[in-house]
mmCIF file of C-alpha atoms in Angstrom:
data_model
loop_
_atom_site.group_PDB
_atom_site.id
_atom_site.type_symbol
_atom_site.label_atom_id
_atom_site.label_comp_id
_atom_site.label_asym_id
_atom_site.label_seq_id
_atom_site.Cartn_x
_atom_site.Cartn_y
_atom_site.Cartn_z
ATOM 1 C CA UNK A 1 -125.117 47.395 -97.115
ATOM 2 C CA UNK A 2 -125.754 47.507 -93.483
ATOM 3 C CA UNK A 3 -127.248 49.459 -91.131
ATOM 4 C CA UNK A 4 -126.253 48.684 -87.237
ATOM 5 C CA UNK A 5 -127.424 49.621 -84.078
ATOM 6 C CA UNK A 6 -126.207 53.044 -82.040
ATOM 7 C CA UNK A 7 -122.921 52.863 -81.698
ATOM 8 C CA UNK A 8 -122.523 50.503 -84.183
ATOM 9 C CA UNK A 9 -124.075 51.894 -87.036
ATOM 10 C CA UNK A 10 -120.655 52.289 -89.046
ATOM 11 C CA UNK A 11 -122.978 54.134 -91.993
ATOM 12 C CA UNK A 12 -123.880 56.783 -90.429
ATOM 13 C CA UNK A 13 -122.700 60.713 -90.629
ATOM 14 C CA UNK A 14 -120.950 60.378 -87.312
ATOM 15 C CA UNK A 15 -118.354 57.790 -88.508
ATOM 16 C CA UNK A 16 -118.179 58.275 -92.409
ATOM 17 C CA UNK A 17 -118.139 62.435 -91.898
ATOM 18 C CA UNK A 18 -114.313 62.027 -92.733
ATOM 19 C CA UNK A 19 -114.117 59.606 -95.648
ATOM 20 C CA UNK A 20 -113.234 62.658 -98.269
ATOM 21 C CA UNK A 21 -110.608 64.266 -95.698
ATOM 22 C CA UNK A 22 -108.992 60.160 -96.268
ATOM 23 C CA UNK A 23 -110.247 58.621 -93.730
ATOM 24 C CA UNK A 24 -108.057 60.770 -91.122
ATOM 25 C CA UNK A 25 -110.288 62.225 -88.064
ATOM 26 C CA UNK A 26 -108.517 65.096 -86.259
ATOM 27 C CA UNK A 27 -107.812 64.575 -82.272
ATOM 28 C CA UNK A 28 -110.382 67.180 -81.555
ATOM 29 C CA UNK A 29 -113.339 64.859 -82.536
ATOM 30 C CA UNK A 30 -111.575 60.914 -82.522
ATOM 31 C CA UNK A 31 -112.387 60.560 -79.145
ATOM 32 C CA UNK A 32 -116.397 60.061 -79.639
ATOM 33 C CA UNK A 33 -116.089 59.447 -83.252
ATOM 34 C CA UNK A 34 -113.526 56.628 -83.544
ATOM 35 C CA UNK A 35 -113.330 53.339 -82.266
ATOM 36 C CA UNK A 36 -109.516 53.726 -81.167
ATOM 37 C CA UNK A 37 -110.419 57.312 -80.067
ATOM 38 C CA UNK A 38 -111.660 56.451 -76.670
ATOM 39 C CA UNK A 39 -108.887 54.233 -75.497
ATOM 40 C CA UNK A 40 -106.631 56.507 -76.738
ATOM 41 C CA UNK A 41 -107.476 59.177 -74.411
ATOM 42 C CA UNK A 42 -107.800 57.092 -71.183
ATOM 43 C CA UNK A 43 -104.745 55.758 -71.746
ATOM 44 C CA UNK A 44 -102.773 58.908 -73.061
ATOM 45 C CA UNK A 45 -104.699 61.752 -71.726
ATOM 46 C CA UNK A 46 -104.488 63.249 -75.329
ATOM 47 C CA UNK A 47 -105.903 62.509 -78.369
ATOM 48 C CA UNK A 48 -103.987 62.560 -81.930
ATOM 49 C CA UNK A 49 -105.212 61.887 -85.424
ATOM 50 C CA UNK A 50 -106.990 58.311 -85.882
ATOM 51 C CA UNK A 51 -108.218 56.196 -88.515
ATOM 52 C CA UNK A 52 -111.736 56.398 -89.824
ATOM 53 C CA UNK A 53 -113.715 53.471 -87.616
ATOM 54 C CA UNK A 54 -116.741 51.206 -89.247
ATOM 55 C CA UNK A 55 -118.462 51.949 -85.575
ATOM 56 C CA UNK A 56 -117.246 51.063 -82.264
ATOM 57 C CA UNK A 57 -115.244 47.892 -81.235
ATOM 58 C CA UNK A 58 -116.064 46.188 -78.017
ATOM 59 C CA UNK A 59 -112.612 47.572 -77.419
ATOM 60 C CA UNK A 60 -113.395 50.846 -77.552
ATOM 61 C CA UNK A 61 -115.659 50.504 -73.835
ATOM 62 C CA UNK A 62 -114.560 46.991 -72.985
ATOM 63 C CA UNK A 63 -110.792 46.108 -71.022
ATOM 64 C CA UNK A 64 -110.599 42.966 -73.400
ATOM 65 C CA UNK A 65 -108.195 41.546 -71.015
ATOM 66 C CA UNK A 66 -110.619 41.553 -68.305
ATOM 67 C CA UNK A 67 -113.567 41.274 -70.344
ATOM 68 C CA UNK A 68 -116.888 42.269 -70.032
ATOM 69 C CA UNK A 69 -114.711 44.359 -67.126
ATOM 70 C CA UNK A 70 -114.945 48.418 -68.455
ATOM 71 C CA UNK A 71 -112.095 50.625 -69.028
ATOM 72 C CA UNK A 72 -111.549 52.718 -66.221
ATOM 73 C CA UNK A 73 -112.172 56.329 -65.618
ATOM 74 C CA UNK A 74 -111.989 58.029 -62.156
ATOM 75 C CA UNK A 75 -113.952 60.952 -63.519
ATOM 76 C CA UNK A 76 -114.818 62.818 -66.599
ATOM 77 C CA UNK A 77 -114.242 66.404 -67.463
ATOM 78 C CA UNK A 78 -116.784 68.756 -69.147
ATOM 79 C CA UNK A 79 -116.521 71.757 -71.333
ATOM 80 C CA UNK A 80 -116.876 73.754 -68.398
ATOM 81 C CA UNK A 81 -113.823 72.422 -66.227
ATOM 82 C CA UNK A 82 -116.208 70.776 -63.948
ATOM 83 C CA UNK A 83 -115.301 67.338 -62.727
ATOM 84 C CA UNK A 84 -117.699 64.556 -61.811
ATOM 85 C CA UNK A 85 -117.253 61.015 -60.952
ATOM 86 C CA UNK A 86 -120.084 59.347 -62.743
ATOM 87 C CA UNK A 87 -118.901 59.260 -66.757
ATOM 88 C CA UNK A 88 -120.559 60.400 -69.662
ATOM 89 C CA UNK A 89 -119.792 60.376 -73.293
ATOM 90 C CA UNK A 90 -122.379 62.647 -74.579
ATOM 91 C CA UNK A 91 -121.059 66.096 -72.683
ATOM 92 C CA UNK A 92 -121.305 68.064 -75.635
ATOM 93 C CA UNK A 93 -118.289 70.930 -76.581
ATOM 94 C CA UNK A 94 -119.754 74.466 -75.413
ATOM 95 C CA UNK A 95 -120.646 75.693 -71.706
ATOM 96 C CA UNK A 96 -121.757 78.381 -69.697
ATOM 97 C CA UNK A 97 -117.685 79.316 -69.537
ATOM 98 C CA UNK A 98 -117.093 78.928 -73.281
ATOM 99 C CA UNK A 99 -119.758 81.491 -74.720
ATOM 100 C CA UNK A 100 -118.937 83.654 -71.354
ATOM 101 C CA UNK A 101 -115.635 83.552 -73.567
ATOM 102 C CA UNK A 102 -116.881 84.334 -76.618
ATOM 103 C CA UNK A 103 -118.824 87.569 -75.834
ATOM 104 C CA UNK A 104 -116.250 89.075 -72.828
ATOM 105 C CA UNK A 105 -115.823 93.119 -73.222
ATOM 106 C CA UNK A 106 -118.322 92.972 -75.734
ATOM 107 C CA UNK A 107 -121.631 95.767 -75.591
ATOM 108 C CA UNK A 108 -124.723 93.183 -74.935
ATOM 109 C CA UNK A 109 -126.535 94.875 -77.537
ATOM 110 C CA UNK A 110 -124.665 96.016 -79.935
ATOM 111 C CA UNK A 111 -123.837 93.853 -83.368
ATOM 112 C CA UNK A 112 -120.747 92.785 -84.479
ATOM 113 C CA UNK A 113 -119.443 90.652 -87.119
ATOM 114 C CA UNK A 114 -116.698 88.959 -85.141
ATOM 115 C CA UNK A 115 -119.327 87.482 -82.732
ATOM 116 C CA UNK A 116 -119.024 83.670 -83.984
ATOM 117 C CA UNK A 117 -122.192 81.350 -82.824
ATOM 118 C CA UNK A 118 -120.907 78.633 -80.257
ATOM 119 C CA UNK A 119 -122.263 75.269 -81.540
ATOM 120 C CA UNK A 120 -122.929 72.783 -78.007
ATOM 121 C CA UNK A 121 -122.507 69.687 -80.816
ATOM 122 C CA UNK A 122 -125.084 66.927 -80.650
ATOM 123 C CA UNK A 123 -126.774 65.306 -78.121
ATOM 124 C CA UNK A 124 -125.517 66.031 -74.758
ATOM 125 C CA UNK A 125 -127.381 64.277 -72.867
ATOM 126 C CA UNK A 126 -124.818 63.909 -69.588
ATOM 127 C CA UNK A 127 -123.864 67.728 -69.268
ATOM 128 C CA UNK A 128 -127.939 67.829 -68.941
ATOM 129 C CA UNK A 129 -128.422 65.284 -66.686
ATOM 130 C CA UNK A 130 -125.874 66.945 -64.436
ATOM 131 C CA UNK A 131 -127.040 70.561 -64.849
ATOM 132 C CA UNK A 132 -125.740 73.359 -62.923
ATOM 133 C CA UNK A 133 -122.812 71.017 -61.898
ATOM 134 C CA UNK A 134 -121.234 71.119 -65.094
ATOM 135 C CA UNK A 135 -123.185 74.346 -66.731
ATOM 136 C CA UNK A 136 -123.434 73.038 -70.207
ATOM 137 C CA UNK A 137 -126.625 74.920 -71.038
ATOM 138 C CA UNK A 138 -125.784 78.886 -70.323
ATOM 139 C CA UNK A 139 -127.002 79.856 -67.218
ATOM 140 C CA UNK A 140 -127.430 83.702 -66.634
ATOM 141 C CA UNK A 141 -125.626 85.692 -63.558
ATOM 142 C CA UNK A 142 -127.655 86.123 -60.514
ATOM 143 C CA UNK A 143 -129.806 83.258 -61.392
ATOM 144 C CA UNK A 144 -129.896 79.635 -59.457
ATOM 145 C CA UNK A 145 -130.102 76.674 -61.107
ATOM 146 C CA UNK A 146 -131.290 72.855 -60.883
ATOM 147 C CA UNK A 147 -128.304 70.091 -60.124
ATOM 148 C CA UNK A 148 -128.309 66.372 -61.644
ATOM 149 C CA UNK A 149 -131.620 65.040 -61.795
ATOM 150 C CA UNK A 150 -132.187 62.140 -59.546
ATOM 151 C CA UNK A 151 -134.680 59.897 -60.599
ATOM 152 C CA UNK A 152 -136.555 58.526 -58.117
ATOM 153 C CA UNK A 153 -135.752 55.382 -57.007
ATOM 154 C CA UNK A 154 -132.294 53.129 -58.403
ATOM 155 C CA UNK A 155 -132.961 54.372 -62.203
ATOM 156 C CA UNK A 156 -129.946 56.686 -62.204
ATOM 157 C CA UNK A 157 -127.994 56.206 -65.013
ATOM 158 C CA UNK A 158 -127.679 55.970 -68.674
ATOM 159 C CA UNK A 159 -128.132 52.325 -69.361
ATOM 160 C CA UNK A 160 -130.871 52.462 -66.536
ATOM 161 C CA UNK A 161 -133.094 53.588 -69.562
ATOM 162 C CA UNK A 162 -131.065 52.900 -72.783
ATOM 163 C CA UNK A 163 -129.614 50.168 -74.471
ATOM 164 C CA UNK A 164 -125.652 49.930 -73.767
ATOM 165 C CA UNK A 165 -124.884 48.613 -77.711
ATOM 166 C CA UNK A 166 -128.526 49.890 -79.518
ATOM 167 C CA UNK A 167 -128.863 53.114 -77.588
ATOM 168 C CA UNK A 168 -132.726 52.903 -77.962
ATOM 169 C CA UNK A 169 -134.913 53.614 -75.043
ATOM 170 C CA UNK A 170 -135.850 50.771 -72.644
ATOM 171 C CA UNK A 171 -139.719 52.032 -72.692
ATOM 172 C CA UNK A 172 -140.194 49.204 -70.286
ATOM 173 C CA UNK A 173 -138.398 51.064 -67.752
ATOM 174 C CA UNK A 174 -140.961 53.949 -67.867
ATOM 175 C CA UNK A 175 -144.000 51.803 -67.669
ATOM 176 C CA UNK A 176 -143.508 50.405 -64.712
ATOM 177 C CA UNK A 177 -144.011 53.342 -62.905
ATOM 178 C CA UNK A 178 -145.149 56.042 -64.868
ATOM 179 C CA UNK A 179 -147.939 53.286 -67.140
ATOM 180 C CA UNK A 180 -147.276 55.131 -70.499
ATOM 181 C CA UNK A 181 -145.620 53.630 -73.434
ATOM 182 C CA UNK A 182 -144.582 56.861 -74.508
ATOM 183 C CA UNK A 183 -141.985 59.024 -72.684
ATOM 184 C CA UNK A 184 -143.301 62.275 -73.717
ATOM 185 C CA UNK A 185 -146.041 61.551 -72.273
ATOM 186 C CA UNK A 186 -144.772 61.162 -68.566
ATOM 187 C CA UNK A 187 -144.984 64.048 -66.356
ATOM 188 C CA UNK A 188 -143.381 64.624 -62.403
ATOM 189 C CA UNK A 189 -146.912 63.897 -60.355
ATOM 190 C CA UNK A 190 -146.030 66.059 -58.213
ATOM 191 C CA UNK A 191 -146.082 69.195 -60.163
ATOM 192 C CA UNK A 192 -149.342 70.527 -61.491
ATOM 193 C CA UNK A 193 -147.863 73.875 -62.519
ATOM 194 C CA UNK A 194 -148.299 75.296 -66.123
ATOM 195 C CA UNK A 195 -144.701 76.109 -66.594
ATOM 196 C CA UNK A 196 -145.609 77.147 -70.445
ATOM 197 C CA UNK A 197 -148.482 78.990 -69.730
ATOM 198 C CA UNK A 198 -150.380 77.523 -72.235
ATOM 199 C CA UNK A 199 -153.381 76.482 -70.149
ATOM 200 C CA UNK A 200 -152.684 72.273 -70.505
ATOM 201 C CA UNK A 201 -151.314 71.096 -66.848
ATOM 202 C CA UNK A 202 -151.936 67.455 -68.020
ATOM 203 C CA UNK A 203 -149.385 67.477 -71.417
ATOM 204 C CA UNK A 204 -146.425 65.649 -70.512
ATOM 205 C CA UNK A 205 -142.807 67.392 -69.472
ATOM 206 C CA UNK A 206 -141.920 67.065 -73.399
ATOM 207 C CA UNK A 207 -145.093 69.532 -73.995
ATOM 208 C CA UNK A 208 -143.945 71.680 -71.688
ATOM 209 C CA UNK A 209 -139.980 72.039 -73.389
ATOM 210 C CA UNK A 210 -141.613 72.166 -76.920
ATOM 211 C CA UNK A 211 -143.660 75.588 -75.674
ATOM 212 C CA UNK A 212 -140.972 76.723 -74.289
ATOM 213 C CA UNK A 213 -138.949 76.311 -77.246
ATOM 214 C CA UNK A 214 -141.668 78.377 -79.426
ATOM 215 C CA UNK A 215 -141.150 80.702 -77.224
ATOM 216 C CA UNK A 216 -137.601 81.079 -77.249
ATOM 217 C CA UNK A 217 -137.062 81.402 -80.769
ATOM 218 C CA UNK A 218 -140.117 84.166 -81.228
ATOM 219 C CA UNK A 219 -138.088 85.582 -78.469
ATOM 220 C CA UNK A 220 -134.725 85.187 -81.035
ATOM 221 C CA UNK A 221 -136.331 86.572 -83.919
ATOM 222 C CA UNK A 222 -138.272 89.334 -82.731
ATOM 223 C CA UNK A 223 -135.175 90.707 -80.902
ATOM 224 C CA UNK A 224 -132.570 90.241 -84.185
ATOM 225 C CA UNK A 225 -135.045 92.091 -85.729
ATOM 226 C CA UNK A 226 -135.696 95.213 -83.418
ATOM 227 C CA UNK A 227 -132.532 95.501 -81.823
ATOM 228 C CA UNK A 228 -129.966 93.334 -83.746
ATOM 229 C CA UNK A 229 -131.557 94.755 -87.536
ATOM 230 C CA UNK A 230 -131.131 91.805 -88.922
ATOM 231 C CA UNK A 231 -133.896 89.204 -89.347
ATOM 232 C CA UNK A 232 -132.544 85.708 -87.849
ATOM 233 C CA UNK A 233 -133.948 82.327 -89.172
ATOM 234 C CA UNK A 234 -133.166 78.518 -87.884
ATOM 235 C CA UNK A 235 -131.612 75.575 -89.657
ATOM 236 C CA UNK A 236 -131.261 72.649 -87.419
ATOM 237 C CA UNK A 237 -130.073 70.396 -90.625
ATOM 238 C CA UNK A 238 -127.645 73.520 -92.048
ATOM 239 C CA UNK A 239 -124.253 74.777 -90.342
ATOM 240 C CA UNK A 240 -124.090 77.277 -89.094
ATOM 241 C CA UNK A 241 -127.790 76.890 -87.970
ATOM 242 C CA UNK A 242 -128.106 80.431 -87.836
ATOM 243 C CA UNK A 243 -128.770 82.697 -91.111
ATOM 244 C CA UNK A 244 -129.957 85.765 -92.150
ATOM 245 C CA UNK A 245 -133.786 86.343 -93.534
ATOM 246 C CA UNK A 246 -134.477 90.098 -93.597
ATOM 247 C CA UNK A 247 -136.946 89.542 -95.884
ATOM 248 C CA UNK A 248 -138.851 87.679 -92.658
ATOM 249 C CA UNK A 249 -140.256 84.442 -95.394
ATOM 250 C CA UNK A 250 -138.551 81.852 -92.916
ATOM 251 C CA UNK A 251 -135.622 81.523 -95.483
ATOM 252 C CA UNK A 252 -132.236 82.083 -95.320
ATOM 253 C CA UNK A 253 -131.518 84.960 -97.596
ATOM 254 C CA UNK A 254 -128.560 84.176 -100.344
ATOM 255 C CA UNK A 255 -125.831 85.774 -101.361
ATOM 256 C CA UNK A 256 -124.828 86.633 -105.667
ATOM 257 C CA UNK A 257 -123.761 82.768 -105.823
ATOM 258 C CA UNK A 258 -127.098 81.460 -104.121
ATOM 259 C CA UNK A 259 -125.322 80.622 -100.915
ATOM 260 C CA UNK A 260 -127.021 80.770 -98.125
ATOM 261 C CA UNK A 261 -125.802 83.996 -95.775
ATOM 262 C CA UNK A 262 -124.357 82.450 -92.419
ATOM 263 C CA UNK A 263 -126.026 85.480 -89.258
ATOM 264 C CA UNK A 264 -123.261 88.106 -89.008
ATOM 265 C CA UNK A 265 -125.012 90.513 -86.746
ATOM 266 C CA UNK A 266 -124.774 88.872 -83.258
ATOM 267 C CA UNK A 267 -124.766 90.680 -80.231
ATOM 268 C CA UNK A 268 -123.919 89.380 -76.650
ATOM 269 C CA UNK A 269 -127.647 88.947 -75.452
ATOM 270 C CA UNK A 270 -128.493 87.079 -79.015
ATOM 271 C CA UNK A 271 -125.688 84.593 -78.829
ATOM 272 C CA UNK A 272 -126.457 83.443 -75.524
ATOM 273 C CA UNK A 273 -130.062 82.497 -76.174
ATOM 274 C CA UNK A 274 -129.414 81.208 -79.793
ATOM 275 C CA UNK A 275 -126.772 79.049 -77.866
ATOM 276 C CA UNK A 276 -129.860 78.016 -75.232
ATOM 277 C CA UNK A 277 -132.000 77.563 -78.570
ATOM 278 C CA UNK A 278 -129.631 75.207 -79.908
ATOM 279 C CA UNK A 279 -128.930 73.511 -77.070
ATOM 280 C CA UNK A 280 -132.213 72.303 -76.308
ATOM 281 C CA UNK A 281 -132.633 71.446 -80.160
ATOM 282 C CA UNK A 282 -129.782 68.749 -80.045
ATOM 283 C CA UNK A 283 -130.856 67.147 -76.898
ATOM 284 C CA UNK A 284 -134.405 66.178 -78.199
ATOM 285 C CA UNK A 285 -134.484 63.682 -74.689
ATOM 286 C CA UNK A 286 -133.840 66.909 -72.642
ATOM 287 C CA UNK A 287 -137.191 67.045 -70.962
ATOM 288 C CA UNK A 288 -136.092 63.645 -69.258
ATOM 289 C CA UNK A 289 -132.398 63.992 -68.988
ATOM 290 C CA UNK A 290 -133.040 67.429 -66.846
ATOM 291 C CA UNK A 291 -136.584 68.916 -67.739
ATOM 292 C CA UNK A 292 -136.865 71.855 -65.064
ATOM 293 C CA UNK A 293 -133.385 72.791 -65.245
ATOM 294 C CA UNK A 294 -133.494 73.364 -69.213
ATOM 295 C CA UNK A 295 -137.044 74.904 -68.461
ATOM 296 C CA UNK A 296 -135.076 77.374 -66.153
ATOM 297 C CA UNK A 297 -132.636 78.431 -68.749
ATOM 298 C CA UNK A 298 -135.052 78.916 -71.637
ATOM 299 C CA UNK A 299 -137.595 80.935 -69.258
ATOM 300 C CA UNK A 300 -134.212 83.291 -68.553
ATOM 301 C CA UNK A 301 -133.424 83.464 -72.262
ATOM 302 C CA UNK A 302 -136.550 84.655 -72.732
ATOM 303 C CA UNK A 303 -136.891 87.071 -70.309
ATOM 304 C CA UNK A 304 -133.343 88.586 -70.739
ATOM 305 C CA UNK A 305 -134.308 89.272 -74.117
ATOM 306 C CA UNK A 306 -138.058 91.045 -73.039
ATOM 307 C CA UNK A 307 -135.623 93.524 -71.065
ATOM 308 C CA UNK A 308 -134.728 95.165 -74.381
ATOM 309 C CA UNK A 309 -138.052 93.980 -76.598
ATOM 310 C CA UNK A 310 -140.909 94.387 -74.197
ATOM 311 C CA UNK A 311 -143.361 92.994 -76.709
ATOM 312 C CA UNK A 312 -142.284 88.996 -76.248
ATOM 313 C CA UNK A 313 -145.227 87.503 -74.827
ATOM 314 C CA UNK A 314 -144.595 85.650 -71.204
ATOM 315 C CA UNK A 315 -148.084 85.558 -70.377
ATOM 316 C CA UNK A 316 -148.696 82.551 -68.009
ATOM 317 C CA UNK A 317 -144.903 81.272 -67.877
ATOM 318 C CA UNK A 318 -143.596 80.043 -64.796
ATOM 319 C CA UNK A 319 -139.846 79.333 -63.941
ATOM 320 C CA UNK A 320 -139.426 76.139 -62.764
ATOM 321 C CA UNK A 321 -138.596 76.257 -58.998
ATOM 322 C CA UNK A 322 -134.627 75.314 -57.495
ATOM 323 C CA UNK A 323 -135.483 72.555 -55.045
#
C-alpha cells in the first residue's frame, strides 16, 4: 500500500526478493539488502543470515546514539581487494580479478560449457566512480586506464548529486554549471572529440556511452556467431542475461519445455566483453559516475574482439585518452 523513496521503498524487488525463501536473506546479500545487514558487518566484520527488512532504518546509516553522527568506516573494500577510504555502498560483486578467475588456463577462443557468465549485480555506481583504483569494470592487460573521476570543483561525492534518503538526482546541482536540466545532456567542454564516431561532437557524454554500447554488443553477437557458433542474444530483465538465439530473430531459443536456453558456449574473449556489456547496462548513470574510463573499456572490448572477427565496424571510434 505504499511506495517509499530509495532506500526506503520496502516494496520493491530488492527487499521483498526473499519473502518465499521466509523472509531469511543469506549473509552474502544482507549487507545491502537488509536494514540490520549493514550494522552487522561494521560491527562484526561478517555477515550471517538476517531478517527480511520493510527498507532501511535510520539505524542502518545513522549511530543512533550520536545521532545524525554516521556509523563509522575507515575504508571500504571492493570486489577486487582494493581498499579506498572514501565509502561506497553500490561497489557491485564482480571485478577485473574475479572474471580473470573465471577464465584462468582457459583457450581465449575456444567454447566451453563450464565457462559460467560473471554477473557485476546492479548499479555500481562507486567501483565506477573510482575506476582503475578498484577495477570493477574488466580492464584488458597492457592497457591504461582512467582513476576516480574528480569533478571539478567541491561536487565529489555521492550525496553531492543525490538525495541521501530519496536517491534521486539533485538536477539543481548540474544546472548551475553545466545550464541543462537534463544530465544526459551535459558534456566535459573541454573535449570536442567524437569518441563514438558517429559524426555528433555536440550529443552529451550519455550519447556517447549509448554508441558505444551498440557497438559492443554487435561486437558480442557477431563474434558468438563466427567464432563461438552459437548465436548470443541479451536480456537485461532475464537471469542469466545471456541466452542462446541461433536462429538470429533476437529471441532466446527454448528448450522441449519452452524454457528459455541460458548461453553455454562461452569462451574467454566472450565472457569478458559480455561482462563489460553488462556492466555498463546496470550502471545506467555511468557516463557521469566515470564516462571516459567506461568509454575506455568498451572501446577495448570491442577491439579485442575485431582481432578474431575483422568485420566489426570501428570506423571513427576514438579511445578516450588517460590523463
Amino acid at each position: 500500500h505504499r511506495d517509499d523513496a530509495g532506500h526506503f521503498a520496502g516494496n520493491t524487488e530488492p527487499f521483498r526478493h526473499w519473502d518465499g525463501e521466509e523472509g531469511e536473506v543469506p549473509g552474502t546479500c544482507a549487507r545491502c539488502h537488509t536494514a540490520t545487514g549493514l550494522p552487522q558487518f561494521i560491527k562484526e566484520g561478517v555477515n550471517i543470515t538476517n531478517h527480511a527488512s520493510n527498507g532501511f532504518q535510520c539505524s542502518t546509516c545513522h549511530d543512533t546514539a550520536n545521532f545524525p553522527g554516521f556509523l563509522a568506516v575507515n575504508d571500504v573494500t571492493f570486489p577486487s581487494g582494493a581498499k579506498v577510504t572514501f565509502g561506497e555502498c553500490h561497489q557491485g560483486r564482480e571485478s577485473t580479478v574475479s572474471v580473470n578467475k573465471a577464465v584462468a588456463g582457459a583457450d581465449p577462443d575456444t567454447p566451453s560449457d563450464k565457462l559460467r557468465f560473471r554477473n557485476v549485480h546492479y548499479f555500481a555506481a562507486g567501483a565506477t566512480l573510482f575506476g582503475t583504483e578498484v577495477k570493477g569494470i574488466y580492464e584488458y592487460t597492457g592497457k591504461e586506464y582512467l582513476g576516480r573521476f574528480n569533478h571539478d570543483g567541491t561536487l565529489n561525492t555521492c550525496t553531492s548529486y543525490h538525495d541521501a534518503h530519496a536517491l534521486a538526482p539533485k538536477l539543481d546541482a548540474c544546472k548551475g554549471c553545466h545550464m541543462v536540466d537534463d544530465p544526459a545532456l551535459i558534456r566535459m567542454s573541454s573535449s570536442k572529440d567524437d569518441y563514438d564516431g558517429d559524426g555528433n561532437i555536440d550529443e552529451g557524454l550519455k550519447g556517447e556511452v549509448d554508441t558505444y554500447g551498440e557497438k559492443l554488443y554487435a561486437a558480442i553477437q557477431a563474434y558468438a556467431k563466427d567464432v563461438a557458433g552459437t548465436g548470443i542474444v541479451y536480456d537485461a530483465a532475464a537471469y542469466p542475461y545471456y541466452f542462446v538465439d541461433n536462429d538470429g530473430d533476437g529471441k532466446a531459443d527454448v528448450d522441449d519445455k519452452g524454457a528459455a536456453i541460458g548461453y553455454n558456449a562461452f569462451t574467454p574473449r566472450l565472457l569478458e566483453a559480455a561482462y563489460n556489456y553488462q556492466y555498463v547496462n546496470k550502471d545506467p548513470g555511468a557516463y557521469v559516475h566515470n564516462a571516459k574510463y567506461i568509454m575506455q573499456a568498451m572501446f577495448d572490448s570491442i577491439a579485442d574482439l575485431k582481432t578474431k572477427v575483422p568485420t566489426i565496424d570501428m570506423t571513427g571510434m576514438i579511445r578516450p585518452p588517460v590523463q
